[in-house]
Tab-separated table of C-alpha atoms in Angstrom:
chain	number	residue	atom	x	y	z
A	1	UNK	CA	4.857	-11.362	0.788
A	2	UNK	CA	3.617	-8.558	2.210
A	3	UNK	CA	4.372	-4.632	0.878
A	4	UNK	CA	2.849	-2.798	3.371
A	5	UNK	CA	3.101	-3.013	7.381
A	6	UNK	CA	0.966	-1.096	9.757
A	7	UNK	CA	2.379	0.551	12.408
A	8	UNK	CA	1.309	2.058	15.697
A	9	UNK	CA	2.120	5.739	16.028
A	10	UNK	CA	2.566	6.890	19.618
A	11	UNK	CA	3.544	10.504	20.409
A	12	UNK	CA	5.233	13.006	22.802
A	13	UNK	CA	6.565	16.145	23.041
A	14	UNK	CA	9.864	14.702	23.475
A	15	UNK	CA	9.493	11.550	21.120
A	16	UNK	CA	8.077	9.537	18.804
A	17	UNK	CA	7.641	5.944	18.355
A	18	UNK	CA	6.511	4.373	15.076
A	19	UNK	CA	6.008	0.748	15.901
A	20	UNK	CA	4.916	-2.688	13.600
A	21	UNK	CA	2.215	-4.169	14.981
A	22	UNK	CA	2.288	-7.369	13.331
A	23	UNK	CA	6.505	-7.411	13.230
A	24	UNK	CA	7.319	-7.772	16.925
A	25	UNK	CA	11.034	-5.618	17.138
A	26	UNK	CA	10.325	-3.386	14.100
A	27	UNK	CA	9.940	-0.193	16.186
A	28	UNK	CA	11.638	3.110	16.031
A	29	UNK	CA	11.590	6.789	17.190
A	30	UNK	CA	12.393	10.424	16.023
A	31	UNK	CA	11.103	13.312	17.237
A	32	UNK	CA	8.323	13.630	15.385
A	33	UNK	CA	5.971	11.111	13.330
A	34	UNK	CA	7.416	11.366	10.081
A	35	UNK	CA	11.287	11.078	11.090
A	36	UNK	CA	9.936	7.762	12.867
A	37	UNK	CA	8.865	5.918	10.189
A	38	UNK	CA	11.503	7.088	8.150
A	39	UNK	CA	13.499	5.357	10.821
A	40	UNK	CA	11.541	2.421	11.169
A	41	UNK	CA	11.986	1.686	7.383
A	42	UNK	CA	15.569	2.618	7.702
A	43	UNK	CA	16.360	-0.258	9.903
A	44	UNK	CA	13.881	-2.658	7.488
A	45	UNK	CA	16.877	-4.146	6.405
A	46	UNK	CA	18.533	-5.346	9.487
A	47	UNK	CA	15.263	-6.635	10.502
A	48	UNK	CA	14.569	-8.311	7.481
A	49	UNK	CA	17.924	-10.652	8.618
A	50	UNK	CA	15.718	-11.221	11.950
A	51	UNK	CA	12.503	-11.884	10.632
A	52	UNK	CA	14.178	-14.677	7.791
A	53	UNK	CA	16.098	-15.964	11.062
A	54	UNK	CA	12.201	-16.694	12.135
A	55	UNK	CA	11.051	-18.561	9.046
A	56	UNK	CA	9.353	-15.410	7.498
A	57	UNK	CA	9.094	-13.587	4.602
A	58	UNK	CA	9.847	-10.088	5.171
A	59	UNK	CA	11.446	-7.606	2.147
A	60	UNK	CA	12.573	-4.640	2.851
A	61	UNK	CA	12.544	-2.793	-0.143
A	62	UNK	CA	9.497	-0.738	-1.333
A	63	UNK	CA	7.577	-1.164	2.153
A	64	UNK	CA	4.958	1.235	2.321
A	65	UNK	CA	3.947	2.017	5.865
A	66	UNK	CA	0.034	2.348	7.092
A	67	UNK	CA	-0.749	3.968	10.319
A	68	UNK	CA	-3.010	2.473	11.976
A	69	UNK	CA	-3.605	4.166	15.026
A	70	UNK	CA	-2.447	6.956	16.658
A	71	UNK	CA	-2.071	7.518	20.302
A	72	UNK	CA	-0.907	9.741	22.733
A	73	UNK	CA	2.617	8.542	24.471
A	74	UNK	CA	3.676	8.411	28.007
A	75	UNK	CA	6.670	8.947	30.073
A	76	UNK	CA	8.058	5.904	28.928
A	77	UNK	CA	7.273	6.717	25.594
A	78	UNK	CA	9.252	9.864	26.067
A	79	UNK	CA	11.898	8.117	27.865
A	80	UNK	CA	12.589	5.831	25.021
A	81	UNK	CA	10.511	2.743	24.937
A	82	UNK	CA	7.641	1.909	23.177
A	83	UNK	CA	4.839	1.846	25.815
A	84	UNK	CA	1.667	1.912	24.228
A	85	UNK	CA	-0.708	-1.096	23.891
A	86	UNK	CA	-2.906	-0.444	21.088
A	87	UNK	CA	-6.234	-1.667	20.192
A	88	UNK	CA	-4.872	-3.871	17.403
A	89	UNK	CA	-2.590	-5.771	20.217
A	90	UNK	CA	-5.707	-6.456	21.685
A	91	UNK	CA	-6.729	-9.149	18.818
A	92	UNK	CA	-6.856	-12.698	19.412
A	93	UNK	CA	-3.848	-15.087	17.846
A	94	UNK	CA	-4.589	-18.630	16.815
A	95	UNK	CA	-1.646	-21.341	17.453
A	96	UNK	CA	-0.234	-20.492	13.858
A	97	UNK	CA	0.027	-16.487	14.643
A	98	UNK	CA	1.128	-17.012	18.058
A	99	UNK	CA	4.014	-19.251	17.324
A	100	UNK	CA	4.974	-16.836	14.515
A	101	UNK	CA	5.333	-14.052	16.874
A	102	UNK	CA	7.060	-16.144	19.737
A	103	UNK	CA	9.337	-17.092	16.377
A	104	UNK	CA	10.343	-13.469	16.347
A	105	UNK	CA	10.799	-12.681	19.378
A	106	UNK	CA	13.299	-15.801	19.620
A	107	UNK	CA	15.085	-14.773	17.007
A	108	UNK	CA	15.714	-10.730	17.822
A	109	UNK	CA	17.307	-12.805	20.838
A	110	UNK	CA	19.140	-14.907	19.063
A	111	UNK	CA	20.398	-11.685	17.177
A	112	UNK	CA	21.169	-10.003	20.482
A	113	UNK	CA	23.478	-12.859	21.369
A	114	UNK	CA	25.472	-12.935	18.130
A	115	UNK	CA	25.774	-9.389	17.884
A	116	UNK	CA	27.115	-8.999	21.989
A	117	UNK	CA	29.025	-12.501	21.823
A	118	UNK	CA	31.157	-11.186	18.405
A	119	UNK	CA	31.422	-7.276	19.967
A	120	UNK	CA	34.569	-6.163	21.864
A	121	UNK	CA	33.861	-5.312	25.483
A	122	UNK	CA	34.492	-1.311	25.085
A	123	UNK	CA	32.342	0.191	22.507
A	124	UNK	CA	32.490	3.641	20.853
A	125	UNK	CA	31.187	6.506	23.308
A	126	UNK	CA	28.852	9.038	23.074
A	127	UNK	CA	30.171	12.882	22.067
A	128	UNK	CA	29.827	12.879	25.747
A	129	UNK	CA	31.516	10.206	26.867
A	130	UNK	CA	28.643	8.050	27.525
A	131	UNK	CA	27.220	4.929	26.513
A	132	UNK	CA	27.718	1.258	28.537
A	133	UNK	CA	30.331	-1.115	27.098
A	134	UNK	CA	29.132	-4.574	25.666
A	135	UNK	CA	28.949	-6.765	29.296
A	136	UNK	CA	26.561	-3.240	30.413
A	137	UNK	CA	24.594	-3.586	28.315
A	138	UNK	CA	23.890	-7.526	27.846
A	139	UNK	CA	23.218	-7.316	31.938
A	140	UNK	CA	21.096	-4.057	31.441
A	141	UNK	CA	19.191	-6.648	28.608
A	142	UNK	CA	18.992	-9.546	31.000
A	143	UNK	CA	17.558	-7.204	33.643
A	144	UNK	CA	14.657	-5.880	31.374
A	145	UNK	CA	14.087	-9.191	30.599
A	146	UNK	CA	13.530	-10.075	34.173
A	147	UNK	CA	11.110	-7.417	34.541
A	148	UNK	CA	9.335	-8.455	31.760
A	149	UNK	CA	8.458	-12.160	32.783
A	150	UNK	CA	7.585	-10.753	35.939
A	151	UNK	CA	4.763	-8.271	34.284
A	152	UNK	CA	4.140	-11.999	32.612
A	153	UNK	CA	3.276	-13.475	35.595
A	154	UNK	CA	6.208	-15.572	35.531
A	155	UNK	CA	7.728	-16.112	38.959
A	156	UNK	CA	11.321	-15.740	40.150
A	157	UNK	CA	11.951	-19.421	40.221
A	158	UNK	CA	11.483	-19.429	36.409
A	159	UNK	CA	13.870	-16.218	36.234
A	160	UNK	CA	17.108	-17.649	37.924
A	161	UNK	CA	18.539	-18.344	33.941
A	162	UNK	CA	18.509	-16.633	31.416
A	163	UNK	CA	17.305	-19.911	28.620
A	164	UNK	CA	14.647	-20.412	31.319
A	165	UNK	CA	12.991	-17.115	31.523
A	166	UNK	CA	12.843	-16.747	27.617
A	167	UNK	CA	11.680	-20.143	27.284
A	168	UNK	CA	8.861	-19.313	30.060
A	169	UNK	CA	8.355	-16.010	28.062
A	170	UNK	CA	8.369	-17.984	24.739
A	171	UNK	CA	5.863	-20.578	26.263
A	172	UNK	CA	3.237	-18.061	27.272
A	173	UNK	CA	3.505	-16.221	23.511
A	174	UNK	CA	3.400	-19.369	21.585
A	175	UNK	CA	-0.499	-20.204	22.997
A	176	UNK	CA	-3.583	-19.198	21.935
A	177	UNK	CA	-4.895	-16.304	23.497
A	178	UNK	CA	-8.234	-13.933	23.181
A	179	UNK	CA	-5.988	-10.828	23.700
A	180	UNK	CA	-6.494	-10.141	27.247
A	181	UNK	CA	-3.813	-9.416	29.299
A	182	UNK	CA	-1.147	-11.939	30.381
A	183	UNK	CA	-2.108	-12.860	33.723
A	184	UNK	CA	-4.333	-10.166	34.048
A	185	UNK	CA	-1.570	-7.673	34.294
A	186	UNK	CA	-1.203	-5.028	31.447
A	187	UNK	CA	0.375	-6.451	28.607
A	188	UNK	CA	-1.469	-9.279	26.104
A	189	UNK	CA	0.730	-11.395	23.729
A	190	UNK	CA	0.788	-9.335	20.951
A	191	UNK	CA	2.251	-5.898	22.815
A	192	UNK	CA	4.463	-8.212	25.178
A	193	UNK	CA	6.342	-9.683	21.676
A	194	UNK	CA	6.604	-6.266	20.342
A	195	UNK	CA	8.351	-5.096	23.941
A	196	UNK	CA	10.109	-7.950	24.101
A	197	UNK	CA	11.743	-7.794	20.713
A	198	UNK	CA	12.204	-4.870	20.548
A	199	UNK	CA	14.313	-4.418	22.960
A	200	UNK	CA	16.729	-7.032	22.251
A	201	UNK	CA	17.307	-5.815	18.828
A	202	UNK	CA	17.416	-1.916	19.972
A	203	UNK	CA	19.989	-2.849	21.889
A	204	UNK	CA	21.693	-5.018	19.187
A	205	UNK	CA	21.931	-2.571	17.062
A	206	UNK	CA	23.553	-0.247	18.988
A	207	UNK	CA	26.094	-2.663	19.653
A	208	UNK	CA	26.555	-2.860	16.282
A	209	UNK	CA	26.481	0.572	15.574
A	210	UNK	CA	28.847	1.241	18.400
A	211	UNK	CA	31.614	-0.733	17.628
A	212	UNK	CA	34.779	-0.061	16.355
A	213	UNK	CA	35.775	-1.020	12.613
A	214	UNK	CA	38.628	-3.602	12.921
């Protein structure tokens, strides 16, 4: 069982995203490295529920976090989204590793469902008044999505449902690959689960964290 998970660290002015490379949807930012791994291993926890939803062993308590690389951020990056491929996403997977990270990413979706199905439709706002209620945000998840088979070479007949694009998405990271990009766009496997997951479970968790007590 493993006690110590290396992360990428990308940076901005702005933000900072400390991400697990080999735990596609452990990724989080704070403005500045250390407050980013501090909330990465904040959230181990939750994640923990996702990654035993998968068939893995992951335990939260007493992680120690390696960074392994560190790289300048983007505008996305700064935006809010981890953007950065690293060199380590670059590594081949064998079937076993790829259908382990396909298992994740299924399962932050699965999590995403649960957590929107169970959620009221208005969710606490912002000190501002902002934030989308719960149908907002499934359809801004849904759209992502979308745009993330599509940088996966998967075409729009595969994208009219929503169990057919992640099963497209989950077909492409459960094989083999060398690490080169998915269909010679930008993203290989291992960054594309990472995205992927990510997002879902960002987005879960603010659901969670938005909604009312009872």
């Amino acid at each position: 069982m493993q006690r110590t998970i290396r992360v990428l660290v990308e940076t901005t002015p702005r933000k900072v995203f400390a991400s697990a490379l080999d735990w596609p949807g452990l990724a989080r930012a704070g403005k500045d490295e250390g407050r980013a791994i501090e909330a990465l291993l904040a959230v181990a926890p939750r994640y923990a529920a996702v990654a035993r939803a998968a068939g893995q062993d992951f335990a939260p308590a007493d992680l120690e976090v390696e960074v392994a690389e560190r790289r300048d951020g983007d505008a996305t990056t700064a935006f809010g989204a981890p953007s950065i491929v690293a060199e380590a996403d670059r590594r081949p997977t064998d079937g076993a590793e790829a259908a382990r990270l396909a298992a994740l990413v299924a399962a932050a979706w699965a999590t995403f469902d649960r957590v929107a199905a169970a959620a009221p439709e208005a969710l606490r706002k912002g000190p501002r008044g902002g934030g989308r209620d719960t149908s907002k945000v499934v359809e801004h998840v849904t759209g992502a999505d979308e745009g993330y088979a599509g940088v996966l070479g998967i075409g729009a007949a595969d994208r009219k449902t929503v169990a057919g694009l992640r099963e497209r998405v989950l077909a492409i990271l459960r094989a083999p690959s060398d690490g080169a990009p998915v269909a010679g766009n930008r993203w290989p496997p291992r960054y594309a689960a990472r995205r992927v997951a990510w997002h879902a479970l960002d987005h879960a968790w603010e659901i969670e964290d938005r909604t009312e007590p009872a």
